[in-house]
């Protein structure tokens, strides 16, 4: 049976890529340091494969066709899109995929368990995956199974559903007949807004939400988190705050208090860094 | 209600540099034959960012398209962000559910 090699939650703000290309400006120093610390922790954990929970930003899944939860299964997976190369200077990347564990999560002849995932045999990663991978696995050598969650285009899954996804992923990973070590990565935001009047204000759009959210993760307080993450509360925190829900999946998968739980203050508000030692 | 179609158009505009240039040159093919309200069609054709925001375009997609168009037109980021803010802030937080 496969073994969990830890769970890590990080930001993916694409503007970081150019800003931190050389010596990071003072307010981003801690963000760069935390990425470096997590990179070392992941190297130490020595995973054979990364299951990566993130939300595609209307590239592969859009208002044309939106998947609520989708598994990407392919031998090789390309990353970024022309508009992201232009806007953020992201490099085109390629990472190995891992169809074996992708099928263990998704199902093979029939869908495997409590989740009727959509799937893609040609997943393509946008900045939500590419930015964390560039910082955490810079040689892009570890196979990745992207799990897309819709946190951007309502109707969204409820907070409870994100916790159920975490429990399911753990069961599916642990039931996978393999000796490989599986690390789970997740990305999202704390309170965050883009495209609205409060964007790029230089501080968090909702420090109260951030304090609560970091506390839920730190304490493994899933009941409180689910109660606190209603659609209206997340929207009030900022129109992209729904992406916090991805961290509830990691917290539920880990089923324990986090080892690291922090919102690192910078020009983009509080950037989330979470880690769990999975028993 | 066709906000979802507006969102599809917004993405089509900023797929790459060529699509941005094509939209600026002639927006008609981007809206032609699509199920849009007259108001939505006019706001896209006239590229009225404030109007599109007020009509409930997805804020992320609107920002991305607006930034790509502004860059193409030679605006600096501070100039663009000031212009964008002026366009949207009087509208508060319109419903963007499709």
XYZ file of N, CA and C in Angstrom, chain A residues 15 57-59 63-64 81-83 87-88 127 152-154 193-200 231 235 239-240 242, chain B residues 4 7-8 11-12 14-16 34 53 58-61 63-64 67-68 81 84-85 88-89 92-93 96-98:
168
model
N 2.547 36.829 -10.026
C 3.400 38.018 -10.095
C 4.679 37.834 -9.285
N -7.435 28.282 -13.596
C -8.069 29.604 -13.713
C -8.618 29.815 -15.115
N -9.627 29.049 -15.483
C -10.366 29.236 -16.744
C -9.548 28.909 -17.987
N -8.458 28.154 -17.816
C -7.700 27.762 -18.999
C -8.239 26.448 -19.543
N -15.995 28.665 -18.350
C -17.458 28.724 -18.480
C -17.944 27.978 -19.721
N -17.036 27.609 -20.601
C -17.409 26.779 -21.753
C -17.705 25.352 -21.281
N 0.446 28.761 -20.277
C -0.306 29.133 -21.470
C 0.273 30.442 -22.016
N 0.055 30.735 -23.296
C 0.633 31.956 -23.869
C 0.268 33.228 -23.094
N -0.974 33.327 -22.622
C -1.340 34.571 -21.907
C -0.576 34.691 -20.591
N 1.843 37.669 -19.516
C 1.500 38.488 -18.343
C 2.490 38.328 -17.199
N 2.991 37.129 -17.016
C 3.762 36.846 -15.800
C 5.199 36.401 -16.077
N -0.859 28.580 -14.050
C 0.060 29.097 -13.035
C -0.209 28.558 -11.636
N -13.559 28.848 -8.603
C -13.599 30.137 -9.285
C -14.941 30.504 -9.910
N -15.665 29.537 -10.417
C -16.885 29.846 -11.171
C -18.097 29.218 -10.488
N -18.877 29.994 -9.740
C -20.062 29.433 -9.096
C -20.999 28.802 -10.121
N -8.431 39.276 -3.501
C -9.327 39.825 -4.521
C -8.554 40.203 -5.772
N -9.128 39.872 -6.916
C -8.607 40.341 -8.206
C -9.787 40.800 -9.049
N -9.596 41.904 -9.735
C -10.641 42.381 -10.643
C -11.721 43.186 -9.964
N -11.637 43.342 -8.644
C -12.599 44.162 -7.916
C -11.930 45.421 -7.393
N -12.704 46.263 -6.713
C -12.163 47.555 -6.254
C -11.027 47.430 -5.237
N -10.941 46.302 -4.535
C -9.910 46.190 -3.495
C -8.637 45.510 -3.979
N -8.511 45.224 -5.276
C -7.327 44.491 -5.739
C -6.057 45.316 -5.567
N -4.969 44.643 -5.327
C -3.640 45.273 -5.212
C -3.631 46.475 -4.256
N -20.356 30.485 1.297
C -20.124 31.254 0.061
C -20.061 32.752 0.375
N -16.882 35.255 -0.101
C -17.009 36.352 -1.067
C -16.715 37.689 -0.393
N -13.015 38.326 -3.728
C -13.672 37.459 -4.721
C -12.853 36.236 -5.159
N -11.599 36.130 -4.723
C -10.845 34.902 -5.011
C -10.557 34.082 -3.743
N -12.307 32.013 -2.317
C -12.825 30.641 -2.401
C -11.690 29.632 -2.542
N -22.144 34.066 -18.506
C -21.198 32.990 -18.790
C -20.614 33.116 -20.188
N -18.047 35.743 -20.257
C -16.791 35.226 -19.706
C -16.007 34.421 -20.740
N -16.732 33.659 -21.564
C -16.063 32.900 -22.625
C -15.404 33.861 -23.615
N -12.209 35.371 -22.237
C -11.040 34.488 -22.357
C -10.551 34.429 -23.804
N -11.493 34.344 -24.730
C -11.103 34.274 -26.153
C -10.269 35.496 -26.567
N -8.127 37.149 -24.713
C -6.750 37.213 -24.203
C -6.010 35.867 -24.246
N -6.415 35.021 -25.194
C -5.721 33.743 -25.363
C -4.231 33.956 -25.625
N -3.918 34.877 -26.532
C -2.514 35.195 -26.830
C -2.441 36.578 -27.477
N -23.165 34.907 -31.070
C -23.177 34.414 -29.693
C -24.432 34.893 -28.968
N -18.137 45.021 -15.959
C -18.063 44.685 -14.537
C -19.456 44.782 -13.907
N -17.034 37.954 -14.905
C -16.196 37.433 -13.821
C -15.006 38.377 -13.621
N -14.798 38.845 -12.387
C -13.758 39.869 -12.166
C -12.368 39.406 -12.594
N -12.040 38.154 -12.389
C -10.706 37.669 -12.768
C -10.526 37.724 -14.287
N -11.524 37.236 -15.010
C -11.422 37.218 -16.480
C -11.434 38.626 -17.055
N -10.336 41.350 -15.519
C -9.023 41.934 -15.235
C -7.986 41.446 -16.250
N -7.970 40.142 -16.499
C -6.963 39.584 -17.404
C -7.103 40.162 -18.813
N -6.184 43.884 -18.809
C -4.743 44.100 -18.706
C -4.060 43.833 -20.056
N -4.465 42.735 -20.703
C -3.848 42.400 -21.999
C -4.097 43.496 -23.024
N -3.915 50.125 -13.832
C -4.606 49.804 -12.579
C -5.464 50.988 -12.111
N -8.493 51.027 -14.394
C -9.386 49.899 -14.086
C -10.195 50.198 -12.824
N -9.474 50.710 -11.816
C -10.139 50.993 -10.547
C -11.259 52.018 -10.737
N -14.321 50.358 -12.259
C -15.124 49.358 -11.525
C -15.619 49.839 -10.169
N -14.894 50.749 -9.494
C -15.174 50.905 -8.064
C -16.560 51.479 -7.776
N -19.230 48.735 -7.044
C -19.209 47.861 -5.862
C -18.960 46.415 -6.231
N -19.854 45.535 -5.802
C -19.677 44.103 -6.036
C -20.919 43.510 -6.705
N -21.845 38.032 -9.876
C -21.194 37.470 -11.073
C -21.537 35.995 -11.270
N -22.558 35.545 -10.557
C -22.975 34.153 -10.732
C -23.637 33.997 -12.108
N -23.279 32.930 -12.796
C -23.787 32.771 -14.168
C -25.039 31.906 -14.175
